[in-house]
Amino acid sequence: MNDAVEIRDQRTRLTLFPQLLRSLGLFLAGVGTAFLLFVSAYPLGLVRAYPAPPAAAIEGPLGFERSVGDVNDLYRGPDETMQAYLDRLTRAVAGGVVHYWTEGDSWTAADTRYTRISVFDNYLLWMLSFQPEYRENLQNYEFVSPRQALDRGYGFCSQVSKIVYSILADQGIDATIYSVPEHTVVESNGNVLDSDYGVFVPHSLVEIQQDPSIVDTYYAQFGSMLPLLKKVYGQSWQQLGTAQDFDSVRAYEAKFERLKWVPPIVILAIGVLLTAAGMFLRRRELARFVPQRVSGITR
């Protein structure tokens, strides 16, 4: 009699651990699956990571014309001349990115909801954006990776210049970003690519600096802004970053793009393993105790 009670107590203790292991595994598998769906929502187009700018901004002269569906469409065609390609690239990027800010023509704290890395885009960088040492950069962040910048859909002249620069650099085409306090453009093969305005100028910055009236023809549709543009182009332009700088930032973006998938996959994998281990231990215990019950009956 005492032996039978001891066996029952031992069986109760032994079967509790596999059940707990399986329950924990199922819980973690559920959390991992939900986490993975959350991370996948933006890449799959299930959610919009960034708010849309107002219709007035989209329809304005610096607004949206047509989104860039495939970044490969921005690469040079086999029979395309360099100037024709640079002109097309300038206009395509300008048409796919809205120049919009909530107050005037400079960034303010009100723009944070547009320019902070979205939690749906990359929750790791989103969390870092609240840390004091990263706040200034990540709350007003400009992507170097073209696809991420185009998906967001708006930004300053420096943002569109980074898109153009990256597309050209990927193809081994010489390009440099130049900036003054009021504007940023890309120079490539002796041409100026202004994807903020969607204007291609087949002259170098040095030529335009010496004779700012060159821009009159190319910016004619922005007549009211010509005096400012001529003043801007007459200034001394400074290079914005080096190739090594942009390569480093792009590698940083790519690293975090990969890292954001690791936690949900790891949690899901641990959950599956724990569930499988719990089920295996349960079956092994049942196989061990069944013969003892049968033996007791036959005796």
Tab-separated table of C-alpha atoms in Angstrom:
chain	number	residue	atom	x	y	z
A	1	MET	CA	0.000	0.000	0.000
A	2	ASN	CA	2.763	2.444	0.949
A	3	ASP	CA	4.646	1.544	-2.230
A	4	ALA	CA	1.595	2.383	-4.365
A	5	VAL	CA	1.177	5.794	-2.677
A	6	GLU	CA	4.874	6.539	-3.139
A	7	ILE	CA	4.687	5.682	-6.832
A	8	ARG	CA	1.654	7.949	-7.314
A	9	ASP	CA	3.390	10.827	-5.518
A	10	GLN	CA	6.546	10.353	-7.546
A	11	ARG	CA	4.532	10.297	-10.779
A	12	THR	CA	2.756	13.534	-9.828
A	13	ARG	CA	6.073	15.285	-9.159
A	14	LEU	CA	7.712	14.013	-12.327
A	15	THR	CA	4.843	14.931	-14.678
A	16	LEU	CA	4.584	18.491	-13.320
A	17	PHE	CA	7.929	19.600	-14.824
A	18	PRO	CA	7.139	18.522	-18.438
A	19	GLN	CA	3.763	20.273	-18.204
A	20	LEU	CA	5.367	23.490	-16.968
A	21	LEU	CA	8.047	23.236	-19.641
A	22	ARG	CA	5.422	22.771	-22.351
A	23	SER	CA	3.290	25.644	-21.028
A	24	LEU	CA	6.281	27.981	-20.930
A	25	GLY	CA	7.254	26.902	-24.429
A	26	LEU	CA	3.765	27.559	-25.809
A	27	PHE	CA	3.732	30.983	-24.142
A	28	LEU	CA	7.115	31.958	-25.589
A	29	ALA	CA	6.162	30.601	-29.005
A	30	GLY	CA	3.039	32.765	-28.932
A	31	VAL	CA	5.030	35.833	-27.857
A	32	GLY	CA	7.658	35.180	-30.530
A	33	THR	CA	5.009	34.762	-33.231
A	34	ALA	CA	3.254	37.993	-32.230
A	35	PHE	CA	6.598	39.806	-32.070
A	36	LEU	CA	7.557	38.492	-35.510
A	37	LEU	CA	4.241	39.646	-36.980
A	38	PHE	CA	4.834	43.071	-35.442
A	39	VAL	CA	8.300	43.353	-37.004
A	40	SER	CA	6.982	42.078	-40.362
A	41	ALA	CA	3.974	44.394	-40.509
A	42	TYR	CA	5.760	47.381	-42.077
A	43	PRO	CA	7.893	45.434	-44.610
A	44	LEU	CA	4.754	43.557	-45.697
A	45	GLY	CA	2.791	46.793	-46.107
A	46	LEU	CA	0.295	45.930	-43.368
A	47	VAL	CA	0.890	49.197	-41.479
A	48	ARG	CA	2.147	52.674	-42.333
A	49	ALA	CA	5.196	53.429	-40.225
A	50	TYR	CA	5.239	57.179	-40.827
A	51	PRO	CA	2.314	59.634	-41.000
A	52	ALA	CA	1.366	61.039	-44.374
A	53	PRO	CA	2.035	64.759	-44.921
A	54	PRO	CA	-0.954	67.043	-45.612
A	55	ALA	CA	-2.494	67.131	-49.083
A	56	ALA	CA	-1.238	70.696	-49.552
A	57	ALA	CA	2.349	69.489	-49.241
A	58	ILE	CA	1.818	66.533	-51.561
A	59	GLU	CA	0.264	68.701	-54.265
A	60	GLY	CA	2.711	71.624	-53.976
A	61	PRO	CA	5.657	72.404	-56.303
A	62	LEU	CA	7.990	70.394	-54.071
A	63	GLY	CA	5.417	67.691	-53.431
A	64	PHE	CA	4.775	64.136	-54.478
A	65	GLU	CA	4.366	63.008	-58.090
A	66	ARG	CA	4.944	59.265	-58.212
A	67	SER	CA	6.391	56.810	-55.716
A	68	VAL	CA	9.431	54.762	-56.627
A	69	GLY	CA	8.215	51.175	-56.569
A	70	ASP	CA	11.510	49.506	-57.384
A	71	VAL	CA	14.845	51.098	-56.503
A	72	ASN	CA	16.380	49.272	-59.473
A	73	ASP	CA	14.360	51.591	-61.728
A	74	LEU	CA	16.636	54.391	-60.529
A	75	TYR	CA	19.740	52.716	-61.920
A	76	ARG	CA	21.264	53.613	-65.270
A	77	GLY	CA	20.015	51.762	-68.324
A	78	PRO	CA	22.475	50.045	-70.683
A	79	ASP	CA	21.904	52.509	-73.546
A	80	GLU	CA	21.327	55.616	-71.436
A	81	THR	CA	23.747	58.517	-71.786
A	82	MET	CA	25.196	59.853	-68.553
A	83	GLN	CA	23.501	63.250	-68.757
A	84	ALA	CA	20.122	61.755	-69.661
A	85	TYR	CA	20.416	59.326	-66.777
A	86	LEU	CA	21.433	61.953	-64.223
A	87	ASP	CA	18.509	64.122	-65.328
A	88	ARG	CA	16.060	61.206	-65.015
A	89	LEU	CA	17.423	60.204	-61.606
A	90	THR	CA	17.110	63.776	-60.313
A	91	ARG	CA	13.472	64.042	-61.370
A	92	ALA	CA	12.474	60.546	-60.241
A	93	VAL	CA	13.783	61.028	-56.696
A	94	ALA	CA	12.242	64.507	-56.488
A	95	GLY	CA	8.872	63.126	-57.580
A	96	GLY	CA	8.917	60.350	-54.978
A	97	VAL	CA	9.856	62.429	-51.930
A	98	VAL	CA	7.825	65.262	-50.409
A	99	HIS	CA	9.568	68.386	-49.132
A	100	TYR	CA	7.471	69.099	-46.065
A	101	TRP	CA	7.930	70.444	-42.542
A	102	THR	CA	5.303	71.520	-40.067
A	103	GLU	CA	6.677	74.987	-39.348
A	104	GLY	CA	8.381	77.025	-42.048
A	105	ASP	CA	11.345	75.490	-43.826
A	106	SER	CA	13.381	74.142	-40.938
A	107	TRP	CA	13.139	71.226	-38.553
A	108	THR	CA	11.389	71.736	-35.230
A	109	ALA	CA	10.341	69.409	-32.414
A	110	ALA	CA	6.888	69.210	-34.040
A	111	ASP	CA	8.486	67.254	-36.892
A	112	THR	CA	9.714	64.461	-34.624
A	113	ARG	CA	6.753	62.239	-35.429
A	114	TYR	CA	7.790	62.408	-39.086
A	115	THR	CA	11.564	62.165	-38.732
A	116	ARG	CA	12.106	59.886	-35.714
A	117	ILE	CA	12.829	56.275	-36.626
A	118	SER	CA	9.400	54.647	-36.395
A	119	VAL	CA	8.769	51.793	-33.971
A	120	PHE	CA	7.333	49.829	-36.917
A	121	ASP	CA	10.378	50.573	-39.059
A	122	ASN	CA	13.001	49.556	-36.501
A	123	TYR	CA	11.985	49.259	-32.859
A	124	LEU	CA	15.639	48.998	-31.768
A	125	LEU	CA	16.558	52.411	-33.195
A	126	TRP	CA	13.218	53.766	-31.981
A	127	MET	CA	14.126	52.802	-28.405
A	128	LEU	CA	17.612	54.274	-28.799
A	129	SER	CA	16.085	57.571	-29.956
A	130	PHE	CA	14.911	58.204	-26.384
A	131	GLN	CA	18.436	57.936	-24.991
A	132	PRO	CA	20.108	61.349	-24.474
A	133	GLU	CA	23.237	60.418	-26.445
A	134	TYR	CA	21.210	59.337	-29.504
A	135	ARG	CA	18.209	61.670	-29.258
A	136	GLU	CA	19.506	64.497	-31.452
A	137	ASN	CA	20.447	62.191	-34.313
A	138	LEU	CA	17.648	59.625	-34.258
A	139	GLN	CA	14.762	62.049	-33.707
A	140	ASN	CA	15.737	63.922	-36.880
A	141	TYR	CA	17.170	61.053	-38.871
A	142	GLU	CA	18.011	60.950	-42.567
A	143	PHE	CA	18.496	57.562	-44.199
A	144	VAL	CA	21.456	56.785	-46.421
A	145	SER	CA	19.844	53.531	-47.615
A	146	PRO	CA	17.680	54.567	-50.610
A	147	ARG	CA	14.824	52.113	-50.042
A	148	GLN	CA	14.192	53.182	-46.465
A	149	ALA	CA	14.292	56.874	-47.354
A	150	LEU	CA	11.940	56.422	-50.311
A	151	ASP	CA	9.531	54.341	-48.240
A	152	ARG	CA	9.291	57.140	-45.680
A	153	GLY	CA	8.510	59.510	-48.542
A	154	TYR	CA	9.565	62.948	-47.307
A	155	GLY	CA	12.577	64.861	-46.154
A	156	PHE	CA	14.798	67.862	-46.563
A	157	CYS	CA	17.181	68.582	-49.464
A	158	SER	CA	19.924	66.744	-47.577
A	159	GLN	CA	17.761	63.602	-47.438
A	160	VAL	CA	17.046	63.475	-51.176
A	161	SER	CA	20.711	64.215	-51.850
A	162	LYS	CA	21.671	61.152	-49.800
A	163	ILE	CA	19.295	59.029	-51.856
A	164	VAL	CA	20.794	60.274	-55.135
A	165	TYR	CA	24.335	59.906	-53.831
A	166	SER	CA	23.761	56.315	-52.679
A	167	ILE	CA	22.183	55.291	-55.988
A	168	LEU	CA	25.168	56.697	-57.896
A	169	ALA	CA	27.754	55.290	-55.486
A	170	ASP	CA	26.206	51.820	-55.820
A	171	GLN	CA	26.978	51.987	-59.553
A	172	GLY	CA	30.493	53.313	-59.123
A	173	ILE	CA	29.495	56.704	-60.557
A	174	ASP	CA	31.454	59.580	-59.083
A	175	ALA	CA	29.286	61.762	-56.856
A	176	THR	CA	29.734	64.227	-54.009
A	177	ILE	CA	27.206	65.910	-51.725
A	178	TYR	CA	27.761	69.641	-51.259
A	179	SER	CA	25.996	71.887	-48.821
A	180	VAL	CA	25.506	75.499	-47.742
A	181	PRO	CA	23.277	76.584	-44.831
A	182	GLU	CA	20.265	77.032	-47.129
A	183	HIS	CA	20.568	74.070	-49.485
A	184	THR	CA	22.184	70.725	-50.349
A	185	VAL	CA	22.816	69.213	-53.792
A	186	VAL	CA	24.808	66.434	-55.454
A	187	GLU	CA	27.527	67.043	-58.025
A	188	SER	CA	28.353	64.255	-60.451
A	189	ASN	CA	30.467	64.346	-63.599
A	190	GLY	CA	30.425	68.128	-63.669
A	191	ASN	CA	26.640	68.350	-63.257
A	192	VAL	CA	24.447	69.532	-60.381
A	193	LEU	CA	21.593	67.248	-59.298
A	194	ASP	CA	19.025	69.072	-57.176
A	195	SER	CA	16.441	66.433	-56.275
A	196	ASP	CA	14.762	68.752	-53.794
A	197	TYR	CA	13.483	70.873	-56.679
A	198	GLY	CA	13.755	68.164	-59.322
A	199	VAL	CA	16.214	70.274	-61.325
A	200	PHE	CA	19.217	68.983	-63.257
A	201	VAL	CA	21.823	71.612	-64.121
A	202	PRO	CA	24.484	70.532	-66.675
A	203	HIS	CA	27.110	72.764	-65.086
A	204	SER	CA	29.519	72.327	-62.207
A	205	LEU	CA	29.112	74.155	-58.912
A	206	VAL	CA	32.278	76.144	-59.663
A	207	GLU	CA	30.795	77.377	-62.956
A	208	ILE	CA	27.515	78.336	-61.285
A	209	GLN	CA	29.306	80.007	-58.389
A	210	GLN	CA	31.183	82.190	-60.866
A	211	ASP	CA	27.964	83.015	-62.754
A	212	PRO	CA	24.831	82.342	-60.631
A	213	SER	CA	22.577	83.560	-63.464
A	214	ILE	CA	23.130	80.132	-65.058
A	215	VAL	CA	20.367	78.769	-62.804
A	216	ASP	CA	17.733	81.160	-64.249
A	217	THR	CA	16.844	78.824	-67.105
A	218	TYR	CA	16.817	75.606	-65.084
A	219	TYR	CA	14.807	76.946	-62.123
A	220	ALA	CA	12.448	79.036	-64.259
A	221	GLN	CA	9.334	77.337	-62.855
A	222	PHE	CA	10.368	78.512	-59.372
A	223	GLY	CA	10.446	82.159	-60.405
A	224	SER	CA	9.675	83.638	-56.991
A	225	MET	CA	12.575	81.701	-55.480
A	226	LEU	CA	15.181	82.610	-58.128
A	227	PRO	CA	16.722	85.506	-56.161
A	228	LEU	CA	17.302	83.217	-53.172
A	229	LEU	CA	18.615	80.391	-55.368
A	230	LYS	CA	21.070	82.695	-57.138
A	231	LYS	CA	22.292	83.899	-53.775
A	232	VAL	CA	22.651	80.312	-52.561
A	233	TYR	CA	24.596	79.203	-55.636
A	234	GLY	CA	26.920	82.179	-55.339
A	235	GLN	CA	28.185	80.954	-51.966
A	236	SER	CA	31.131	78.710	-51.180
A	237	TRP	CA	29.869	75.122	-51.028
A	238	GLN	CA	31.269	72.608	-48.563
A	239	GLN	CA	31.440	68.844	-49.010
A	240	LEU	CA	28.909	67.053	-46.794
A	241	GLY	CA	30.543	63.864	-45.548
A	242	THR	CA	32.964	61.497	-47.230
A	243	ALA	CA	32.439	58.194	-49.008
A	244	GLN	CA	33.723	56.430	-45.890
A	245	ASP	CA	31.243	58.320	-43.714
A	246	PHE	CA	28.267	57.306	-45.847
A	247	ASP	CA	29.483	53.712	-46.158
A	248	SER	CA	29.733	53.555	-42.370
A	249	VAL	CA	26.218	54.921	-41.851
A	250	ARG	CA	24.764	52.586	-44.443
A	251	ALA	CA	26.460	49.610	-42.774
A	252	TYR	CA	25.012	50.809	-39.459
A	253	GLU	CA	21.513	50.907	-40.970
A	254	ALA	CA	21.935	47.475	-42.531
A	255	LYS	CA	23.164	46.025	-39.224
A	256	PHE	CA	20.127	47.242	-37.310
A	257	GLU	CA	17.847	46.116	-40.132
A	258	ARG	CA	19.168	42.585	-39.561
A	259	LEU	CA	19.238	42.826	-35.771
A	260	LYS	CA	15.557	43.725	-35.477
A	261	TRP	CA	14.645	40.203	-36.630
A	262	VAL	CA	16.845	38.418	-34.082
A	263	PRO	CA	14.809	38.808	-30.828
A	264	PRO	CA	11.462	37.568	-32.233
A	265	ILE	CA	13.088	34.653	-34.048
A	266	VAL	CA	15.115	33.678	-30.963
A	267	ILE	CA	12.054	33.876	-28.675
A	268	LEU	CA	10.010	31.814	-31.133
A	269	ALA	CA	12.775	29.220	-31.496
A	270	ILE	CA	13.183	28.890	-27.707
A	271	GLY	CA	9.423	28.494	-27.353
A	272	VAL	CA	9.317	25.722	-29.957
A	273	LEU	CA	12.261	23.919	-28.360
A	274	LEU	CA	10.786	24.118	-24.860
A	275	THR	CA	7.412	22.895	-26.115
A	276	ALA	CA	9.037	19.977	-27.909
A	277	ALA	CA	11.157	19.150	-24.836
A	278	GLY	CA	8.103	19.198	-22.568
A	279	MET	CA	6.164	16.900	-24.895
A	280	PHE	CA	9.128	14.529	-25.183
A	281	LEU	CA	9.568	14.284	-21.403
A	282	ARG	CA	5.839	13.736	-20.955
A	283	ARG	CA	5.797	10.855	-23.418
A	284	ARG	CA	8.874	9.314	-21.840
A	285	GLU	CA	7.319	9.396	-18.361
A	286	LEU	CA	4.081	7.918	-19.601
A	287	ALA	CA	6.011	5.111	-21.246
A	288	ARG	CA	7.820	4.468	-17.964
A	289	PHE	CA	4.746	4.426	-15.686
A	290	VAL	CA	2.285	2.483	-17.852
A	291	PRO	CA	4.125	-0.829	-17.463
A	292	GLN	CA	4.157	-0.376	-13.673
A	293	ARG	CA	0.342	0.041	-13.582
A	294	VAL	CA	-0.196	-2.993	-15.768
A	295	SER	CA	2.205	-5.018	-13.620
A	296	GLY	CA	0.298	-4.038	-10.470
A	297	ILE	CA	-3.024	-5.140	-11.953
A	298	THR	CA	-1.718	-8.481	-13.118
A	299	ARG	CA	-0.218	-9.175	-9.766
